[in-house]
PDB file of C-alpha atoms and ligand atoms in Angstrom:
ATOM      1  CA  UNK Z 268     -62.420 -54.695 129.849  1.00 56.00           C
ATOM      2  CA  UNK Z 269     -59.320 -53.272 131.315  1.00 63.00           C
ATOM      3  CA  UNK Z 270     -56.005 -52.919 129.297  1.00 62.00           C
ATOM      4  CA  UNK Z 271     -54.300 -55.013 131.730  1.00 65.00           C
ATOM      5  CA  UNK Z 272     -56.794 -57.920 131.002  1.00 65.00           C
ATOM      6  CA  UNK Z 273     -56.191 -57.766 127.355  1.00 60.00           C
ATOM      7  CA  UNK Z 274     -52.244 -58.478 128.022  1.00 64.00           C
ATOM      8  CA  UNK Z 275     -52.902 -61.192 130.569  1.00 73.00           C
ATOM      9  CA  UNK Z 276     -55.646 -62.895 128.851  1.00 81.00           C
ATOM     10  CA  UNK Z 277     -53.743 -65.509 126.883  1.00 83.00           C
ATOM     11  CA  UNK Z 278     -56.425 -66.263 124.238  1.00 84.00           C
ATOM     12  CA  UNK Z 279     -56.789 -62.563 123.415  1.00 85.00           C
ATOM     13  CA  UNK Z 280     -53.126 -62.039 123.343  1.00 86.00           C
ATOM     14  CA  UNK Z 281     -52.486 -64.826 121.087  1.00 89.00           C
ATOM     15  CA  UNK Z 282     -55.393 -63.734 118.758  1.00 90.00           C
ATOM     16  CA  UNK Z 283     -53.780 -60.369 118.536  1.00 90.00           C
ATOM     17  CA  UNK Z 284     -50.540 -61.699 117.756  1.00 91.00           C
ATOM     18  CA  UNK Z 285     -51.733 -64.063 115.354  1.00 92.00           C
ATOM     19  CA  UNK Z 286     -53.775 -61.208 113.641  1.00 94.00           C
ATOM     20  CA  UNK Z 287     -50.694 -58.987 113.402  1.00 94.00           C
ATOM     21  CA  UNK Z 288     -48.637 -61.904 111.949  1.00 94.00           C
ATOM     22  CA  UNK Z 289     -51.330 -62.569 109.245  1.00 94.00           C
ATOM     23  CA  UNK Z 290     -51.254 -58.955 108.279  1.00 93.00           C
ATOM     24  CA  UNK Z 291     -47.447 -58.935 107.880  1.00 93.00           C
ATOM     25  CA  UNK Z 292     -47.606 -62.150 105.929  1.00 91.00           C
ATOM     26  CA  UNK Z 293     -50.227 -60.796 103.572  1.00 89.00           C
ATOM     27  CA  UNK Z 294     -48.250 -57.700 103.145  1.00 89.00           C
ATOM     28  CA  UNK Z 295     -44.951 -59.616 102.475  1.00 86.00           C
ATOM     29  CA  UNK Z 296     -46.900 -61.933 100.000  1.00 85.00           C
ATOM     30  CA  UNK Z 297     -48.422 -58.881  98.223  1.00 82.00           C
ATOM     31  CA  UNK Z 298     -44.977 -57.282  97.882  1.00 79.00           C
ATOM     32  CA  UNK Z 299     -43.511 -60.475  96.358  1.00 76.00           C
ATOM     33  CA  UNK Z 300     -46.151 -60.866  93.870  1.00 76.00           C
ATOM     34  CA  UNK Z 301     -46.609 -57.541  92.740  1.00 71.00           C
ATOM     35  CA  UNK Z 302     -43.119 -56.012  93.025  1.00 63.00           C
ATOM     36  CA  UNK Z 303     -44.166 -52.949  90.939  1.00 59.00           C
ATOM     37  CA  UNK Z 304     -44.761 -52.906  87.157  1.00 52.00           C
ATOM     38  CA  UNK Z 305     -41.595 -51.158  86.158  1.00 50.00           C
ATOM     39  CA  UNK Z 306     -38.273 -52.550  86.714  1.00 47.00           C
ATOM     40  CA  UNK Z 307     -35.483 -50.223  88.266  1.00 51.00           C
ATOM     41  CA  UNK Z 308     -34.253 -47.413  85.916  1.00 64.00           C
ATOM     42  CA  UNK Z 309     -32.332 -48.965  83.237  1.00 77.00           C
ATOM     43  CA  UNK Z 310     -31.947 -52.489  84.589  1.00 85.00           C
ATOM     44  CA  UNK Z 311     -30.101 -54.885  82.469  1.00 91.00           C
ATOM     45  CA  UNK Z 312     -32.285 -57.695  81.532  1.00 93.00           C
ATOM     46  CA  UNK Z 313     -32.598 -60.803  79.356  1.00 95.00           C
ATOM     47  CA  UNK Z 314     -35.432 -59.978  76.837  1.00 95.00           C
ATOM     48  CA  UNK Z 315     -37.173 -62.318  74.384  1.00 95.00           C
ATOM     49  CA  UNK Z 316     -39.246 -61.677  71.211  1.00 95.00           C
ATOM     50  CA  UNK Z 317     -42.911 -62.177  71.834  1.00 92.00           C
ATOM     51  CA  UNK Z 318     -43.058 -63.499  68.323  1.00 93.00           C
ATOM     52  CA  UNK Z 319     -43.582 -67.322  68.286  1.00 88.00           C
ATOM     53  CA  UNK Z 320     -41.694 -67.887  65.351  1.00 94.00           C
ATOM     54  CA  UNK Z 321     -38.581 -65.348  66.064  1.00 96.00           C
ATOM     55  CA  UNK Z 322     -38.015 -65.956  69.750  1.00 93.00           C
ATOM     56  CA  UNK Z 323     -34.935 -63.946  69.410  1.00 96.00           C
ATOM     57  CA  UNK Z 324     -33.380 -63.034  72.891  1.00 94.00           C
ATOM     58  CA  UNK Z 325     -30.910 -60.467  73.909  1.00 95.00           C
ATOM     59  CA  UNK Z 326     -29.604 -58.611  76.882  1.00 95.00           C
ATOM     60  CA  UNK Z 327     -30.911 -54.957  76.824  1.00 93.00           C
ATOM     61  CA  UNK Z 328     -31.023 -52.246  79.180  1.00 92.00           C
ATOM     62  CA  UNK Z 329     -34.594 -51.836  79.808  1.00 90.00           C
ATOM     63  CA  UNK Z 330     -36.146 -48.707  81.228  1.00 88.00           C
ATOM     64  CA  UNK Z 331     -39.913 -49.507  80.549  1.00 87.00           C
ATOM     65  CA  UNK Z 332     -40.663 -52.843  78.770  1.00 87.00           C
ATOM     66  CA  UNK Z 333     -43.924 -51.363  77.704  1.00 81.00           C
ATOM     67  CA  UNK Z 334     -42.498 -48.502  75.835  1.00 86.00           C
ATOM     68  CA  UNK Z 335     -42.767 -49.492  72.116  1.00 82.00           C
ATOM     69  CA  UNK Z 336     -40.808 -46.288  71.192  1.00 89.00           C
ATOM     70  CA  UNK Z 337     -37.845 -47.588  72.991  1.00 91.00           C
ATOM     71  CA  UNK Z 338     -35.529 -49.568  70.289  1.00 92.00           C
ATOM     72  CA  UNK Z 339     -34.519 -51.730  73.276  1.00 93.00           C
ATOM     73  CA  UNK Z 340     -38.099 -52.870  73.868  1.00 93.00           C
ATOM     74  CA  UNK Z 341     -38.618 -54.197  70.199  1.00 94.00           C
ATOM     75  CA  UNK Z 342     -36.985 -57.064  68.719  1.00 95.00           C
ATOM     76  CA  UNK Z 343     -33.940 -56.192  66.624  1.00 94.00           C
ATOM     77  CA  UNK Z 344     -34.633 -58.953  64.125  1.00 96.00           C
ATOM     78  CA  UNK Z 345     -38.467 -58.599  63.513  1.00 96.00           C
ATOM     79  CA  UNK Z 346     -39.465 -55.524  65.195  1.00 94.00           C
ATOM     80  CA  UNK Z 347     -42.230 -57.098  67.593  1.00 93.00           C
ATOM     81  CA  UNK Z 348     -42.369 -56.267  71.133  1.00 92.00           C
ATOM     82  CA  UNK Z 349     -40.112 -57.963  73.430  1.00 94.00           C
ATOM     83  CA  UNK Z 350     -40.953 -59.232  76.990  1.00 93.00           C
ATOM     84  CA  UNK Z 351     -38.723 -60.518  79.630  1.00 93.00           C
ATOM     85  CA  UNK Z 352     -37.289 -63.610  79.126  1.00 94.00           C
ATOM     86  CA  UNK Z 353     -38.654 -66.168  81.691  1.00 94.00           C
ATOM     87  CA  UNK Z 354     -37.694 -69.930  82.036  1.00 94.00           C
ATOM     88  CA  UNK Z 355     -40.090 -72.695  83.417  1.00 95.00           C
ATOM     89  CA  UNK Z 356     -38.329 -74.893  86.387  1.00 95.00           C
ATOM     90  CA  UNK Z 357     -40.536 -77.690  85.374  1.00 96.00           C
ATOM     91  CA  UNK Z 358     -40.122 -78.132  81.539  1.00 98.00           C
ATOM     92  CA  UNK Z 359     -37.292 -75.669  80.915  1.00 96.00           C
ATOM     93  CA  UNK Z 360     -39.358 -73.882  78.247  1.00 95.00           C
ATOM     94  CA  UNK Z 361     -38.476 -70.317  77.630  1.00 93.00           C
ATOM     95  CA  UNK Z 362     -40.820 -67.554  76.946  1.00 93.00           C
ATOM     96  CA  UNK Z 363     -41.493 -63.940  76.869  1.00 92.00           C
ATOM     97  CA  UNK Z 364     -43.285 -62.271  79.816  1.00 88.00           C
ATOM     98  CA  UNK Z 365     -44.676 -58.623  79.748  1.00 83.00           C
ATOM     99  CA  UNK Z 366     -45.703 -57.396  83.013  1.00 76.00           C
ATOM    100  CA  UNK Z 367     -49.142 -55.929  82.813  1.00 68.00           C
ATOM    101  CA  UNK Z 368     -50.340 -52.980  84.788  1.00 63.00           C
ATOM    102  CA  UNK Z 369     -51.429 -54.020  88.288  1.00 64.00           C
ATOM    103  CA  UNK Z 370     -55.070 -53.561  88.226  1.00 66.00           C
ATOM    104  CA  UNK Z 371     -56.278 -50.420  90.083  1.00 69.00           C
ATOM    105  CA  UNK Z 372     -57.047 -50.986  93.882  1.00 73.00           C
ATOM    106  CA  UNK Z 373     -60.595 -50.813  93.348  1.00 74.00           C
ATOM    107  CA  UNK Z 374     -60.574 -53.869  91.018  1.00 74.00           C
ATOM    108  CA  UNK Z 375     -57.958 -55.602  93.418  1.00 72.00           C
ATOM    109  CA  UNK Z 376     -60.395 -55.285  96.261  1.00 75.00           C
ATOM    110  CA  UNK Z 377     -62.973 -57.023  94.287  1.00 76.00           C
ATOM    111  CA  UNK Z 378     -60.790 -59.906  93.951  1.00 76.00           C
ATOM    112  CA  UNK Z 379     -60.855 -62.503  96.957  1.00 76.00           C
ATOM    113  CA  UNK Z 380     -57.221 -63.146  98.369  1.00 75.00           C
ATOM    114  CA  UNK Z 381     -57.090 -66.392  96.248  1.00 73.00           C
ATOM    115  CA  UNK Z 382     -58.262 -64.343  93.200  1.00 76.00           C
ATOM    116  CA  UNK Z 383     -55.317 -62.145  93.841  1.00 70.00           C
ATOM    117  CA  UNK Z 384     -52.858 -65.012  93.784  1.00 69.00           C
ATOM    118  CA  UNK Z 385     -54.388 -66.518  90.844  1.00 72.00           C
ATOM    119  CA  UNK Z 386     -54.049 -63.216  88.902  1.00 71.00           C
ATOM    120  CA  UNK Z 387     -50.368 -62.764  89.803  1.00 69.00           C
ATOM    121  CA  UNK Z 388     -49.600 -66.332  89.007  1.00 67.00           C
ATOM    122  CA  UNK Z 389     -51.558 -66.544  85.715  1.00 73.00           C
ATOM    123  CA  UNK Z 390     -49.172 -63.660  84.527  1.00 73.00           C
ATOM    124  CA  UNK Z 391     -46.232 -65.765  84.828  1.00 81.00           C
ATOM    125  CA  UNK Z 392     -47.546 -69.108  84.030  1.00 88.00           C
ATOM    126  CA  UNK Z 393     -45.377 -71.253  81.647  1.00 93.00           C
ATOM    127  CA  UNK Z 394     -47.239 -71.404  78.331  1.00 90.00           C
ATOM    128  CA  UNK Z 395     -46.092 -74.754  77.616  1.00 94.00           C
ATOM    129  CA  UNK Z 396     -46.841 -76.734  80.708  1.00 96.00           C
ATOM    130  CA  UNK Z 397     -48.962 -74.345  82.891  1.00 92.00           C
ATOM    131  CA  UNK Z 398     -46.339 -74.539  85.760  1.00 93.00           C
ATOM    132  CA  UNK Z 399     -46.216 -71.335  87.896  1.00 88.00           C
ATOM    133  CA  UNK Z 400     -42.562 -72.156  88.769  1.00 91.00           C
ATOM    134  CA  UNK Z 401     -41.172 -69.718  86.340  1.00 93.00           C
ATOM    135  CA  UNK Z 402     -38.210 -67.478  86.885  1.00 92.00           C
ATOM    136  CA  UNK Z 403     -36.556 -64.564  84.929  1.00 92.00           C
ATOM    137  CA  UNK Z 404     -33.490 -65.516  83.026  1.00 92.00           C
ATOM    138  CA  UNK Z 405     -30.479 -64.351  84.881  1.00 90.00           C
ATOM    139  CA  UNK Z 406     -28.488 -61.960  82.557  1.00 88.00           C
ATOM    140  CA  UNK Z 407     -25.174 -63.991  83.132  1.00 80.00           C
ATOM    141  CA  UNK Z 408     -26.744 -67.052  81.252  1.00 64.00           C
ATOM    142  CA  UNK Z 409     -26.579 -65.385  78.009  1.00 58.00           C
TER     143      UNK Z 409
HETATM  144 ZN1  LIG G  54     -38.452 -61.046  66.799  1.00 84.43          ZN
HETATM  145 ZN1  LIG G  55     -43.256 -75.356  81.829  1.00 84.43          ZN
END
């Protein structure tokens, strides 16, 4: 097939465009779902104690939420680790969310596309009602 035919053949051209769109879409979705495990250096975030009884929340400068040696990453009341404060859009439940490391590419490859979505969604699922419509608490709400 001559290259010119590729461009003039509408069906082929359409499927090429569709293919490219799909790739871009997948990439954008992936970026959105896995924005990186670490927040920007020293981001000011609303954090919440992971202890069910304590639930103390505070506004802290977080370098690495997983760093247990950073006093900003442990609860000032009970000493348990804190997570980012997330709120459920459906039931208004607030919970502590600790981002886990994104699985290595090898493991990710094993997951089907829907599996990847499931994985990312499960992490931020509302522990109260199971909704995935959760969002980080804005700092100015505190
Ligand atoms: Zn606490
Ligand atoms: Zn909920």
